[in-house]
Structure formats: structure tokens, C-alpha cells
Amino acid sequence: MAFVLAVTGSAVGLGNIWKFPYIAGQNGGGAFVLVYLLCVFLVGMPVMMSEILIGRRGRRNPVATMALLGQEEGSSSNWKWLGGLGVLAGILILSYYSVVAGWTVAYIVKSASGVFAGATPERVSAQFGEFVGNWRLVGLSHTVFMALTIFVVARGVERGLEQAVRFMVPALLVLMFILLGYSISSGHFGEGLAFMFTPDFDRLTWDSVLAALGQAFFTLSIGMGAIMAYGAYLPEETSITGASGTVVIVDTVIAMLAGLVIFPLVFANGLDPADGPGLVFDTLPLAFGQMAGGAFFATIFFVLLSFAAWTSAIGLMEPAVAWLVEQKFRTRAQAALMVGILIWALGMGSVLSFNVLAEFKFYKGTIFDNVDHITSNIMLPLGGVAIAVFAGWIMCRNSTAEELGGAGRLYKIWRLLVRFVAPVGILFVFLKAVGLLPELS
Ligand code: TRP
């Protein structure tokens, strides 16, 4: 139970409520959502199970675990580089994640001040635009959020965190249902539902498929060894399949709820589903602004979202800190402070991407766009291929069967997914999206 709570705390975060709706909106809805769900269940869940079983067998930080198991399974200790890739991915993701988490922290204050009461869509969008345009304010929120994260990681996490997640996830669900009630009554629920669940494959590009795959990895916290780090503490007798299934379902339900709340609001207010990273901040305040007790609910909502982001941020920092601590030349507090300051500094690039450096664009766009793309759509899926190959091809059947509780039917399905479906599928989508595979016709 403690393990499921910890992994749920890392999985449920901005990825579900902020990122999923805006990416689904940018990629045309229905077909994207369908591909996303396929990725979550056919690739995400088996890779999550692989990470947990690898972590439990190695019982060390991801770098040391991969080195140890690589040797134990008759391959090489060079698998440690996979752990290293994860450490780097965590640092890069947290650099921009903390900036968006800072937005949610700032929105607690805005909500409590009552500025959204009865606001028009134009006012709410202008509020967001002015806010992210002010680099000092955004930089300050980013700094506050990073300081809170460093503080917890420095002290060593676990116990309090589980209690927090036990309360936060149900509370978040309750608020999502309240919002769902509002969005159903807003009159455009059918339109939102159709946008999310009517697939139009003509609008689906290989870039969108890669974005769906990347989002599946991002939202489940997989592909970078973070779940491996949690797996190291999992007792022998706990069912890996059961734990993964619970996390995947909770995570998916929250993302779907976020979409079902946000898209009807988009259509009811004549907004654009492809609005981008500001989508949640341009829509939810409208709903809160019109319901009774809205300022109260909005404040609670952004507190919970900041909290969800916080439990994820701790997980993002953990691989780097655990690795430094096991290098023995740093105490935990020193390691957390060093890593945290590095992440904070990198994050300033994303802070400035919405104001001072908004026109500074290369490759996929601003600094923020690039860090997001490189981590979610390149590093995590490639990390996922390596994890799947390791669990499916390098580890012997006996080792994995032992961890997954015997070689039954479920085990055979898992092994098929991890040996063939995940690696081939990920590589195919990846090569298609970067244009390295030619059209067949
Ligand atoms: N899953 C988190 C979210 O949806 C983000 C995340 C990605 C993460 N990788 C992670 C969190 C690793 C903790 C550890 O918000």
C-alpha cells in the first residue's frame, strides 16, 4: 500500500491535469486520445512492471542497479548508462516542471483573492498572459516551488509523503467531479465528449503519435528509472502486476476527467482547444468564476494541484540525489541542495521562454518547448526501449518470472509486450516521426 501510494504520488501530477489536455487539444483530440490509451496499456504498463521488477531485484539507486543486474544477468555493467540517462532526464524534466508548478502556486493566491469571480474568457486569458509575461513573478514562483522540493528531498522523504498522497488523490478526485458536474451543466458537454472520443485519423501525424507515446511515458513517470528507484524498497511478497495496474488506472482516470472538464469549457466559451500550455489556466478559472463558492473551490483546487506537482517533483529529483548520496562524497542534504540549485538555474531558461526570450526560437520552439520535447518525446521513449529490452531479452526468464509471481498467462502476455510490442513499436514511431523511415507506397 505504501508503495502504491508513493508511485501514485509520482505519477499523478501536472502531466494529468495540465499537460494531457493541452497536448490532446494541440493534436486534434479523439485519435490522439485513442493512441495515448493504447500506449498507456500496451507499452506503459509493461514498462512500468519492468522498472519495478528491475528495481526490486537490484535494490540500489538506478545507476548501481543497472550495473549490478547487467553483470548478474551475464551482460555488462555498461547498462549503468541507462541509469545515468534517467538521472539526466529527471533533472531536465524538473527544470521546466517546477516552472509550471510555480504557476499553480501563484494561482492559489490569485484564486483566493477572488479575481476570477464572474470573469469573462477574455479577462481570464489576459490574466494568464500578464502573469507569464512577468518574468520576475514567474521566477519567484519557480524559486518558491524548488525551495519546497529541495527541503523535502534534503530531509529524506517517505513517511509524511504517503500520508499526503493518501489524502491528496481522493480530494483531487472529489474536486474533479465537482468540476465535471459544472462542465456537464455548462451545455457543451457533448461537444467536449465528441472532441475527446471521436477519432479523426486524417488529422493524426506521426508527430502526434510520438507525442501520445511521450505523454504516456511522462504521465506514468516511466522511462527514466524513477519507478526503479521506488521498486528498490518494494517487499518481495507484493504483486507487481497488481500495484502497476492500480497506478495506471488511477492515473488514466484523472487524465480523462481533466479532459472531460476542460474541453466542454473550451467550447462553451469559444476558446481554442489548441491553446497550448496555458489551456488549464484559461479554462478552469472560468468554471470557478461562475459557481457558488468558486473562489473557495478554486483555491483548494490549485492547492491540491500544487501538492500533486510537489509529490511528483520529489520523485523527479530522487534518482540524481540517490545516486550522488551513494557516491559517498556528499550527505543527502548537500546532494539535494546541489542538484536543486542546478535544476533551478536550468529552469530559468523556461521561466524566460514565456516573456523575455519568447521570440528566441530554435528546433521545436522556445527553450521550454525544446526541453519538453527532448525529454518526453526522445529521452523517455528511448529509455523505455532500453528498459523493455533489458527486462525482455537480457534478463533470463527465471529471474523475471520469479519477480512477477510465476510463468502464468499474464506473465506470457507481459513478456510478449516487453520483448516485441514495446521496443518495436517505440522505435517504429520514433523513426517515423523524425522522418528516418520512408513511406511504403
Ligand atoms: N508523472 C509526472 C506527472 O504526470 C511527471 C513525471 C515524469 C515524473 N517522470 C517522472 C514524476 C518521474 C516523478 C518521477 O506529472
PDB file of C-alpha atoms in Angstrom, residues 80-369:
ATOM      1  CA  LYS A  80      24.609   1.766 -15.819  1.00  0.00           C
ATOM      2  CA  TRP A  81      24.485   4.392 -18.565  1.00  0.00           C
ATOM      3  CA  LEU A  82      20.756   3.771 -18.776  1.00  0.00           C
ATOM      4  CA  GLY A  83      20.541   4.771 -15.125  1.00  0.00           C
ATOM      5  CA  GLY A  84      22.647   7.820 -15.965  1.00  0.00           C
ATOM      6  CA  LEU A  85      20.262   8.817 -18.767  1.00  0.00           C
ATOM      7  CA  GLY A  86      17.448   8.677 -16.217  1.00  0.00           C
ATOM      8  CA  VAL A  87      19.288  10.915 -13.767  1.00  0.00           C
ATOM      9  CA  LEU A  88      19.732  13.469 -16.548  1.00  0.00           C
ATOM     10  CA  ALA A  89      16.107  13.173 -17.717  1.00  0.00           C
ATOM     11  CA  GLY A  90      14.853  13.788 -14.182  1.00  0.00           C
ATOM     12  CA  ILE A  91      16.945  16.935 -13.873  1.00  0.00           C
ATOM     13  CA  LEU A  92      15.820  18.303 -17.228  1.00  0.00           C
ATOM     14  CA  ILE A  93      12.131  17.494 -16.698  1.00  0.00           C
ATOM     15  CA  LEU A  94      12.074  19.069 -13.253  1.00  0.00           C
ATOM     16  CA  SER A  95      13.687  22.239 -14.642  1.00  0.00           C
ATOM     17  CA  TYR A  96      10.509  23.143 -16.546  1.00  0.00           C
ATOM     18  CA  TYR A  97       8.079  21.166 -14.399  1.00  0.00           C
ATOM     19  CA  SER A  98       8.962  23.395 -11.474  1.00  0.00           C
ATOM     20  CA  VAL A  99       8.162  26.485 -13.554  1.00  0.00           C
ATOM     21  CA  VAL A 100       4.644  25.243 -14.334  1.00  0.00           C
ATOM     22  CA  ALA A 101       4.253  24.103 -10.729  1.00  0.00           C
ATOM     23  CA  GLY A 102       5.146  27.693  -9.837  1.00  0.00           C
ATOM     24  CA  TRP A 103       2.226  28.862 -11.990  1.00  0.00           C
ATOM     25  CA  THR A 104      -0.129  26.678  -9.945  1.00  0.00           C
ATOM     26  CA  VAL A 105       1.305  28.048  -6.701  1.00  0.00           C
ATOM     27  CA  ALA A 106       0.744  31.596  -7.951  1.00  0.00           C
ATOM     28  CA  TYR A 107      -2.791  30.652  -8.947  1.00  0.00           C
ATOM     29  CA  ILE A 108      -3.557  29.698  -5.339  1.00  0.00           C
ATOM     30  CA  VAL A 109      -3.021  33.326  -4.430  1.00  0.00           C
ATOM     31  CA  LYS A 110      -4.924  34.632  -7.450  1.00  0.00           C
ATOM     32  CA  SER A 111      -7.892  32.346  -6.743  1.00  0.00           C
ATOM     33  CA  ALA A 112      -8.045  33.270  -3.089  1.00  0.00           C
ATOM     34  CA  SER A 113      -8.058  36.961  -3.973  1.00  0.00           C
ATOM     35  CA  GLY A 114     -11.289  36.410  -5.896  1.00  0.00           C
ATOM     36  CA  VAL A 115     -10.126  37.864  -9.236  1.00  0.00           C
ATOM     37  CA  PHE A 116     -11.916  35.160 -11.190  1.00  0.00           C
ATOM     38  CA  ALA A 117     -15.414  35.852  -9.858  1.00  0.00           C
ATOM     39  CA  GLY A 118     -17.649  36.295 -12.890  1.00  0.00           C
ATOM     40  CA  ALA A 119     -14.677  36.899 -15.178  1.00  0.00           C
ATOM     41  CA  THR A 120     -15.090  36.695 -18.952  1.00  0.00           C
ATOM     42  CA  PRO A 121     -12.938  34.375 -21.090  1.00  0.00           C
ATOM     43  CA  GLU A 122     -11.005  37.434 -22.298  1.00  0.00           C
ATOM     44  CA  ARG A 123     -10.265  38.572 -18.755  1.00  0.00           C
ATOM     45  CA  VAL A 124      -9.139  35.133 -17.657  1.00  0.00           C
ATOM     46  CA  SER A 125      -6.825  34.726 -20.680  1.00  0.00           C
ATOM     47  CA  ALA A 126      -5.456  38.221 -20.167  1.00  0.00           C
ATOM     48  CA  GLN A 127      -4.743  37.378 -16.525  1.00  0.00           C
ATOM     49  CA  PHE A 128      -2.700  34.377 -17.576  1.00  0.00           C
ATOM     50  CA  GLY A 129      -0.917  36.278 -20.320  1.00  0.00           C
ATOM     51  CA  GLU A 130       0.057  39.090 -17.972  1.00  0.00           C
ATOM     52  CA  PHE A 131       1.185  36.639 -15.345  1.00  0.00           C
ATOM     53  CA  VAL A 132       3.523  34.546 -17.510  1.00  0.00           C
ATOM     54  CA  GLY A 133       4.703  37.727 -19.213  1.00  0.00           C
ATOM     55  CA  ASN A 134       6.107  38.908 -15.889  1.00  0.00           C
ATOM     56  CA  TRP A 135       9.375  37.020 -15.544  1.00  0.00           C
ATOM     57  CA  ARG A 136      10.035  38.244 -12.016  1.00  0.00           C
ATOM     58  CA  LEU A 137       6.759  36.828 -10.738  1.00  0.00           C
ATOM     59  CA  VAL A 138       7.165  33.543 -12.617  1.00  0.00           C
ATOM     60  CA  GLY A 139      10.790  33.313 -11.494  1.00  0.00           C
ATOM     61  CA  LEU A 140       9.722  33.905  -7.905  1.00  0.00           C
ATOM     62  CA  SER A 141       7.068  31.148  -8.018  1.00  0.00           C
ATOM     63  CA  HIS A 142       9.581  28.763  -9.598  1.00  0.00           C
ATOM     64  CA  THR A 143      12.043  29.596  -6.822  1.00  0.00           C
ATOM     65  CA  VAL A 144       9.469  29.022  -4.081  1.00  0.00           C
ATOM     66  CA  PHE A 145       8.466  25.674  -5.558  1.00  0.00           C
ATOM     67  CA  MET A 146      12.073  24.486  -5.962  1.00  0.00           C
ATOM     68  CA  ALA A 147      12.885  25.554  -2.399  1.00  0.00           C
ATOM     69  CA  LEU A 148       9.991  23.467  -1.064  1.00  0.00           C
ATOM     70  CA  THR A 149      11.107  20.483  -3.134  1.00  0.00           C
ATOM     71  CA  ILE A 150      14.758  20.736  -2.069  1.00  0.00           C
ATOM     72  CA  PHE A 151      13.642  20.979   1.547  1.00  0.00           C
ATOM     73  CA  VAL A 152      11.734  17.687   1.488  1.00  0.00           C
ATOM     74  CA  VAL A 153      14.307  15.800  -0.556  1.00  0.00           C
ATOM     75  CA  ALA A 154      17.116  17.010   1.698  1.00  0.00           C
ATOM     76  CA  ARG A 155      15.386  15.658   4.774  1.00  0.00           C
ATOM     77  CA  GLY A 156      14.627  12.269   3.213  1.00  0.00           C
ATOM     78  CA  VAL A 157      11.100  11.747   2.121  1.00  0.00           C
ATOM     79  CA  GLU A 158       8.912   8.725   2.619  1.00  0.00           C
ATOM     80  CA  ARG A 159       6.632   8.717   5.636  1.00  0.00           C
ATOM     81  CA  GLY A 160       4.911  12.084   5.523  1.00  0.00           C
ATOM     82  CA  LEU A 161       4.598  11.803   1.789  1.00  0.00           C
ATOM     83  CA  GLU A 162       2.477   8.669   1.865  1.00  0.00           C
ATOM     84  CA  GLN A 163       0.053  10.289   4.265  1.00  0.00           C
ATOM     85  CA  ALA A 164      -0.104  13.301   1.992  1.00  0.00           C
ATOM     86  CA  VAL A 165      -0.863  11.220  -1.096  1.00  0.00           C
ATOM     87  CA  ARG A 166      -3.490   9.211   0.777  1.00  0.00           C
ATOM     88  CA  PHE A 167      -5.374  12.452   1.308  1.00  0.00           C
ATOM     89  CA  MET A 168      -4.481  14.354  -1.847  1.00  0.00           C
ATOM     90  CA  VAL A 169      -5.565  11.917  -4.546  1.00  0.00           C
ATOM     91  CA  PRO A 170      -9.121  11.360  -3.221  1.00  0.00           C
ATOM     92  CA  ALA A 171      -9.505  15.091  -2.574  1.00  0.00           C
ATOM     93  CA  LEU A 172      -8.343  15.868  -6.090  1.00  0.00           C
ATOM     94  CA  LEU A 173     -10.847  13.334  -7.443  1.00  0.00           C
ATOM     95  CA  VAL A 174     -13.683  14.962  -5.488  1.00  0.00           C
ATOM     96  CA  LEU A 175     -12.834  18.376  -6.903  1.00  0.00           C
ATOM     97  CA  MET A 176     -12.562  16.966 -10.407  1.00  0.00           C
ATOM     98  CA  PHE A 177     -16.071  15.547 -10.023  1.00  0.00           C
ATOM     99  CA  ILE A 178     -17.400  18.896  -8.828  1.00  0.00           C
ATOM    100  CA  LEU A 179     -15.861  20.485 -11.908  1.00  0.00           C
ATOM    101  CA  LEU A 180     -17.254  17.696 -14.060  1.00  0.00           C
ATOM    102  CA  GLY A 181     -20.707  18.486 -12.718  1.00  0.00           C
ATOM    103  CA  TYR A 182     -20.232  22.094 -13.743  1.00  0.00           C
ATOM    104  CA  SER A 183     -18.928  21.219 -17.177  1.00  0.00           C
ATOM    105  CA  ILE A 184     -21.859  18.838 -17.804  1.00  0.00           C
ATOM    106  CA  SER A 185     -24.275  21.608 -16.871  1.00  0.00           C
ATOM    107  CA  SER A 186     -22.470  24.190 -18.994  1.00  0.00           C
ATOM    108  CA  GLY A 187     -24.300  22.981 -22.087  1.00  0.00           C
ATOM    109  CA  HIS A 188     -21.356  21.970 -24.250  1.00  0.00           C
ATOM    110  CA  PHE A 189     -20.536  18.634 -22.667  1.00  0.00           C
ATOM    111  CA  GLY A 190     -21.483  16.674 -25.798  1.00  0.00           C
ATOM    112  CA  GLU A 191     -19.108  18.738 -27.893  1.00  0.00           C
ATOM    113  CA  GLY A 192     -16.247  18.160 -25.452  1.00  0.00           C
ATOM    114  CA  LEU A 193     -17.013  14.443 -25.336  1.00  0.00           C
ATOM    115  CA  ALA A 194     -17.061  14.233 -29.130  1.00  0.00           C
ATOM    116  CA  PHE A 195     -13.773  16.113 -29.378  1.00  0.00           C
ATOM    117  CA  MET A 196     -12.101  13.687 -26.990  1.00  0.00           C
ATOM    118  CA  PHE A 197     -13.541  10.429 -28.221  1.00  0.00           C
ATOM    119  CA  THR A 198     -14.363  10.730 -31.917  1.00  0.00           C
ATOM    120  CA  PRO A 199     -11.173   9.717 -33.691  1.00  0.00           C
ATOM    121  CA  ASP A 200     -10.362  11.503 -36.922  1.00  0.00           C
ATOM    122  CA  PHE A 201      -7.320   9.648 -38.195  1.00  0.00           C
ATOM    123  CA  ASP A 202      -6.776  12.059 -41.060  1.00  0.00           C
ATOM    124  CA  ARG A 203      -5.565  14.597 -38.530  1.00  0.00           C
ATOM    125  CA  LEU A 204      -3.118  12.207 -36.920  1.00  0.00           C
ATOM    126  CA  THR A 205       0.518  12.701 -37.931  1.00  0.00           C
ATOM    127  CA  TRP A 206       3.484  10.590 -36.816  1.00  0.00           C
ATOM    128  CA  ASP A 207       4.484  13.572 -34.709  1.00  0.00           C
ATOM    129  CA  SER A 208       1.177  13.296 -32.865  1.00  0.00           C
ATOM    130  CA  VAL A 209       1.667   9.564 -32.346  1.00  0.00           C
ATOM    131  CA  LEU A 210       5.091  10.262 -30.866  1.00  0.00           C
ATOM    132  CA  ALA A 211       3.561  12.965 -28.659  1.00  0.00           C
ATOM    133  CA  ALA A 212       0.962  10.440 -27.430  1.00  0.00           C
ATOM    134  CA  LEU A 213       3.675   7.904 -26.683  1.00  0.00           C
ATOM    135  CA  GLY A 214       5.811  10.512 -24.932  1.00  0.00           C
ATOM    136  CA  GLN A 215       2.834  11.638 -22.873  1.00  0.00           C
ATOM    137  CA  ALA A 216       2.153   8.027 -21.811  1.00  0.00           C
ATOM    138  CA  PHE A 217       5.725   7.793 -20.514  1.00  0.00           C
ATOM    139  CA  PHE A 218       5.615  11.205 -18.892  1.00  0.00           C
ATOM    140  CA  THR A 219       2.335  10.750 -17.064  1.00  0.00           C
ATOM    141  CA  LEU A 220       3.296   7.307 -15.736  1.00  0.00           C
ATOM    142  CA  SER A 221       6.747   8.568 -14.607  1.00  0.00           C
ATOM    143  CA  ILE A 222       8.442   5.787 -16.573  1.00  0.00           C
ATOM    144  CA  GLY A 223      11.443   5.578 -18.901  1.00  0.00           C
ATOM    145  CA  MET A 224      13.913   7.244 -16.556  1.00  0.00           C
ATOM    146  CA  GLY A 225      14.430   4.887 -13.628  1.00  0.00           C
ATOM    147  CA  ALA A 226      12.324   6.838 -11.147  1.00  0.00           C
ATOM    148  CA  ILE A 227       9.961   3.912 -10.649  1.00  0.00           C
ATOM    149  CA  MET A 228      13.014   1.669 -10.467  1.00  0.00           C
ATOM    150  CA  ALA A 229      14.185   3.753  -7.517  1.00  0.00           C
ATOM    151  CA  TYR A 230      10.836   3.187  -5.758  1.00  0.00           C
ATOM    152  CA  GLY A 231      10.912  -0.525  -6.677  1.00  0.00           C
ATOM    153  CA  ALA A 232      14.102  -0.893  -4.658  1.00  0.00           C
ATOM    154  CA  TYR A 233      12.003  -0.601  -1.483  1.00  0.00           C
ATOM    155  CA  LEU A 234       9.219  -2.978  -2.521  1.00  0.00           C
ATOM    156  CA  PRO A 235       8.772  -6.072  -0.309  1.00  0.00           C
ATOM    157  CA  GLU A 236       9.148  -9.471  -2.004  1.00  0.00           C
ATOM    158  CA  GLU A 237       5.570 -10.539  -1.489  1.00  0.00           C
ATOM    159  CA  THR A 238       3.856  -7.543  -3.110  1.00  0.00           C
ATOM    160  CA  SER A 239       2.312  -8.194  -6.527  1.00  0.00           C
ATOM    161  CA  ILE A 240       3.997  -6.055  -9.159  1.00  0.00           C
ATOM    162  CA  THR A 241       1.162  -6.558 -11.627  1.00  0.00           C
ATOM    163  CA  GLY A 242      -1.454  -5.525  -9.086  1.00  0.00           C
ATOM    164  CA  ALA A 243       0.461  -2.439  -7.985  1.00  0.00           C
ATOM    165  CA  SER A 244       1.131  -1.303 -11.578  1.00  0.00           C
ATOM    166  CA  GLY A 245      -2.474  -1.892 -12.587  1.00  0.00           C
ATOM    167  CA  THR A 246      -3.749   0.283  -9.743  1.00  0.00           C
ATOM    168  CA  VAL A 247      -1.388   3.136 -10.538  1.00  0.00           C
ATOM    169  CA  VAL A 248      -2.092   3.030 -14.269  1.00  0.00           C
ATOM    170  CA  ILE A 249      -5.859   3.103 -13.734  1.00  0.00           C
ATOM    171  CA  VAL A 250      -5.841   5.928 -11.187  1.00  0.00           C
ATOM    172  CA  ASP A 251      -3.525   7.962 -13.388  1.00  0.00           C
ATOM    173  CA  THR A 252      -5.600   7.400 -16.520  1.00  0.00           C
ATOM    174  CA  VAL A 253      -8.893   8.190 -14.799  1.00  0.00           C
ATOM    175  CA  ILE A 254      -7.550  11.534 -13.564  1.00  0.00           C
ATOM    176  CA  ALA A 255      -6.260  12.492 -17.014  1.00  0.00           C
ATOM    177  CA  MET A 256      -9.578  11.569 -18.668  1.00  0.00           C
ATOM    178  CA  LEU A 257     -11.508  13.556 -16.046  1.00  0.00           C
ATOM    179  CA  ALA A 258      -9.300  16.567 -16.708  1.00  0.00           C
ATOM    180  CA  GLY A 259     -10.113  16.342 -20.416  1.00  0.00           C
ATOM    181  CA  LEU A 260     -13.831  15.921 -19.741  1.00  0.00           C
ATOM    182  CA  VAL A 261     -13.789  19.028 -17.562  1.00  0.00           C
ATOM    183  CA  ILE A 262     -11.677  21.213 -19.798  1.00  0.00           C
ATOM    184  CA  PHE A 263     -12.924  20.594 -23.351  1.00  0.00           C
ATOM    185  CA  PRO A 264     -16.592  21.378 -22.680  1.00  0.00           C
ATOM    186  CA  LEU A 265     -15.394  24.658 -21.110  1.00  0.00           C
ATOM    187  CA  VAL A 266     -13.286  25.346 -24.187  1.00  0.00           C
ATOM    188  CA  PHE A 267     -16.296  25.011 -26.479  1.00  0.00           C
ATOM    189  CA  ALA A 268     -18.748  26.724 -24.149  1.00  0.00           C
ATOM    190  CA  ASN A 269     -16.525  29.807 -24.092  1.00  0.00           C
ATOM    191  CA  GLY A 270     -15.444  29.896 -27.713  1.00  0.00           C
ATOM    192  CA  LEU A 271     -11.825  29.097 -26.871  1.00  0.00           C
ATOM    193  CA  ASP A 272      -9.310  27.161 -28.977  1.00  0.00           C
ATOM    194  CA  PRO A 273      -8.518  23.560 -27.917  1.00  0.00           C
ATOM    195  CA  ALA A 274      -5.023  24.083 -29.367  1.00  0.00           C
ATOM    196  CA  ASP A 275      -4.439  26.988 -26.957  1.00  0.00           C
ATOM    197  CA  GLY A 276      -1.172  25.422 -25.668  1.00  0.00           C
ATOM    198  CA  PRO A 277       0.408  25.298 -22.206  1.00  0.00           C
ATOM    199  CA  GLY A 278      -1.998  27.922 -20.836  1.00  0.00           C
ATOM    200  CA  LEU A 279      -5.111  25.826 -21.549  1.00  0.00           C
ATOM    201  CA  VAL A 280      -5.883  24.796 -17.953  1.00  0.00           C
ATOM    202  CA  PHE A 281      -5.256  28.314 -16.697  1.00  0.00           C
ATOM    203  CA  ASP A 282      -7.505  29.817 -19.365  1.00  0.00           C
ATOM    204  CA  THR A 283     -10.417  27.439 -18.740  1.00  0.00           C
ATOM    205  CA  LEU A 284     -10.781  26.279 -15.139  1.00  0.00           C
ATOM    206  CA  PRO A 285     -10.934  29.800 -13.638  1.00  0.00           C
ATOM    207  CA  LEU A 286     -13.984  30.387 -15.859  1.00  0.00           C
ATOM    208  CA  ALA A 287     -15.810  27.487 -14.248  1.00  0.00           C
ATOM    209  CA  PHE A 288     -14.779  28.537 -10.754  1.00  0.00           C
ATOM    210  CA  GLY A 289     -15.717  32.115 -11.525  1.00  0.00           C
ATOM    211  CA  GLN A 290     -19.289  31.084 -12.202  1.00  0.00           C
ATOM    212  CA  MET A 291     -20.027  28.549  -9.491  1.00  0.00           C
ATOM    213  CA  ALA A 292     -21.220  29.283  -5.979  1.00  0.00           C
ATOM    214  CA  GLY A 293     -18.250  29.276  -3.606  1.00  0.00           C
ATOM    215  CA  GLY A 294     -15.977  29.420  -6.632  1.00  0.00           C
ATOM    216  CA  ALA A 295     -13.101  31.310  -5.005  1.00  0.00           C
ATOM    217  CA  PHE A 296     -13.026  28.714  -2.249  1.00  0.00           C
ATOM    218  CA  PHE A 297     -13.071  25.722  -4.603  1.00  0.00           C
ATOM    219  CA  ALA A 298     -10.526  27.336  -6.918  1.00  0.00           C
ATOM    220  CA  THR A 299      -8.136  27.917  -4.041  1.00  0.00           C
ATOM    221  CA  ILE A 300      -8.485  24.317  -2.842  1.00  0.00           C
ATOM    222  CA  PHE A 301      -8.073  23.059  -6.386  1.00  0.00           C
ATOM    223  CA  PHE A 302      -4.799  24.894  -7.006  1.00  0.00           C
ATOM    224  CA  VAL A 303      -3.520  23.880  -3.573  1.00  0.00           C
ATOM    225  CA  LEU A 304      -4.179  20.237  -4.458  1.00  0.00           C
ATOM    226  CA  LEU A 305      -2.629  20.608  -7.901  1.00  0.00           C
ATOM    227  CA  SER A 306       0.485  22.225  -6.406  1.00  0.00           C
ATOM    228  CA  PHE A 307       0.608  19.370  -3.970  1.00  0.00           C
ATOM    229  CA  ALA A 308       0.317  16.785  -6.731  1.00  0.00           C
ATOM    230  CA  ALA A 309       3.115  18.568  -8.588  1.00  0.00           C
ATOM    231  CA  TRP A 310       5.195  18.599  -5.438  1.00  0.00           C
ATOM    232  CA  THR A 311       4.958  14.829  -4.843  1.00  0.00           C
ATOM    233  CA  SER A 312       5.990  14.350  -8.498  1.00  0.00           C
ATOM    234  CA  ALA A 313       8.856  16.818  -8.234  1.00  0.00           C
ATOM    235  CA  ILE A 314      10.284  14.881  -5.322  1.00  0.00           C
ATOM    236  CA  GLY A 315      10.271  11.740  -7.483  1.00  0.00           C
ATOM    237  CA  LEU A 316      11.949  13.592 -10.333  1.00  0.00           C
ATOM    238  CA  MET A 317      14.810  14.717  -8.120  1.00  0.00           C
ATOM    239  CA  GLU A 318      15.263  11.418  -6.323  1.00  0.00           C
ATOM    240  CA  PRO A 319      17.361   9.485  -8.905  1.00  0.00           C
ATOM    241  CA  ALA A 320      20.007  12.234  -9.080  1.00  0.00           C
ATOM    242  CA  VAL A 321      20.131  12.674  -5.318  1.00  0.00           C
ATOM    243  CA  ALA A 322      20.142   8.947  -4.535  1.00  0.00           C
ATOM    244  CA  TRP A 323      22.986   8.484  -6.986  1.00  0.00           C
ATOM    245  CA  LEU A 324      25.080  11.320  -5.521  1.00  0.00           C
ATOM    246  CA  VAL A 325      24.489  10.104  -1.991  1.00  0.00           C
ATOM    247  CA  GLU A 326      25.656   6.606  -2.899  1.00  0.00           C
ATOM    248  CA  GLN A 327      28.823   8.121  -4.384  1.00  0.00           C
ATOM    249  CA  LYS A 328      29.585   8.701  -0.707  1.00  0.00           C
ATOM    250  CA  PHE A 329      31.179  12.113  -1.038  1.00  0.00           C
ATOM    251  CA  ARG A 330      28.013  14.048  -0.235  1.00  0.00           C
ATOM    252  CA  THR A 331      25.459  13.991   2.533  1.00  0.00           C
ATOM    253  CA  ARG A 332      21.844  13.809   1.458  1.00  0.00           C
ATOM    254  CA  ALA A 333      21.264  17.462   2.296  1.00  0.00           C
ATOM    255  CA  GLN A 334      24.304  18.590   0.307  1.00  0.00           C
ATOM    256  CA  ALA A 335      23.319  16.440  -2.661  1.00  0.00           C
ATOM    257  CA  ALA A 336      19.755  17.795  -2.631  1.00  0.00           C
ATOM    258  CA  LEU A 337      20.999  21.364  -2.462  1.00  0.00           C
ATOM    259  CA  MET A 338      23.494  20.879  -5.320  1.00  0.00           C
ATOM    260  CA  VAL A 339      21.045  19.130  -7.617  1.00  0.00           C
ATOM    261  CA  GLY A 340      18.292  21.562  -6.677  1.00  0.00           C
ATOM    262  CA  ILE A 341      20.340  24.644  -7.484  1.00  0.00           C
ATOM    263  CA  LEU A 342      21.372  23.177 -10.830  1.00  0.00           C
ATOM    264  CA  ILE A 343      17.724  22.440 -11.676  1.00  0.00           C
ATOM    265  CA  TRP A 344      16.641  25.884 -10.520  1.00  0.00           C
ATOM    266  CA  ALA A 345      19.236  27.539 -12.764  1.00  0.00           C
ATOM    267  CA  LEU A 346      18.259  25.446 -15.789  1.00  0.00           C
ATOM    268  CA  GLY A 347      14.630  26.281 -15.030  1.00  0.00           C
ATOM    269  CA  MET A 348      15.294  29.974 -15.513  1.00  0.00           C
ATOM    270  CA  GLY A 349      15.517  29.183 -19.232  1.00  0.00           C
ATOM    271  CA  SER A 350      11.903  28.029 -19.125  1.00  0.00           C
ATOM    272  CA  VAL A 351      10.854  30.968 -16.947  1.00  0.00           C
ATOM    273  CA  LEU A 352      12.140  33.328 -19.642  1.00  0.00           C
ATOM    274  CA  SER A 353      10.587  31.306 -22.504  1.00  0.00           C
ATOM    275  CA  PHE A 354       7.235  32.991 -21.879  1.00  0.00           C
ATOM    276  CA  ASN A 355       8.471  36.573 -21.740  1.00  0.00           C
ATOM    277  CA  VAL A 356      11.970  37.956 -22.290  1.00  0.00           C
ATOM    278  CA  LEU A 357      13.071  35.063 -24.533  1.00  0.00           C
ATOM    279  CA  ALA A 358       9.664  34.293 -26.074  1.00  0.00           C
ATOM    280  CA  GLU A 359      10.969  35.074 -29.551  1.00  0.00           C
ATOM    281  CA  PHE A 360      14.200  33.131 -29.088  1.00  0.00           C
ATOM    282  CA  LYS A 361      13.231  30.001 -31.020  1.00  0.00           C
ATOM    283  CA  PHE A 362      15.161  27.079 -32.483  1.00  0.00           C
ATOM    284  CA  TYR A 363      14.401  23.440 -33.420  1.00  0.00           C
ATOM    285  CA  LYS A 364      10.999  22.869 -31.681  1.00  0.00           C
ATOM    286  CA  GLY A 365      10.458  26.422 -30.412  1.00  0.00           C
ATOM    287  CA  THR A 366      11.403  28.156 -27.177  1.00  0.00           C
ATOM    288  CA  ILE A 367      13.785  26.738 -24.568  1.00  0.00           C
ATOM    289  CA  PHE A 368      10.741  25.430 -22.704  1.00  0.00           C
ATOM    290  CA  ASP A 369       9.394  23.706 -25.857  1.00  0.00           C
TER     291      ASP A 369
END
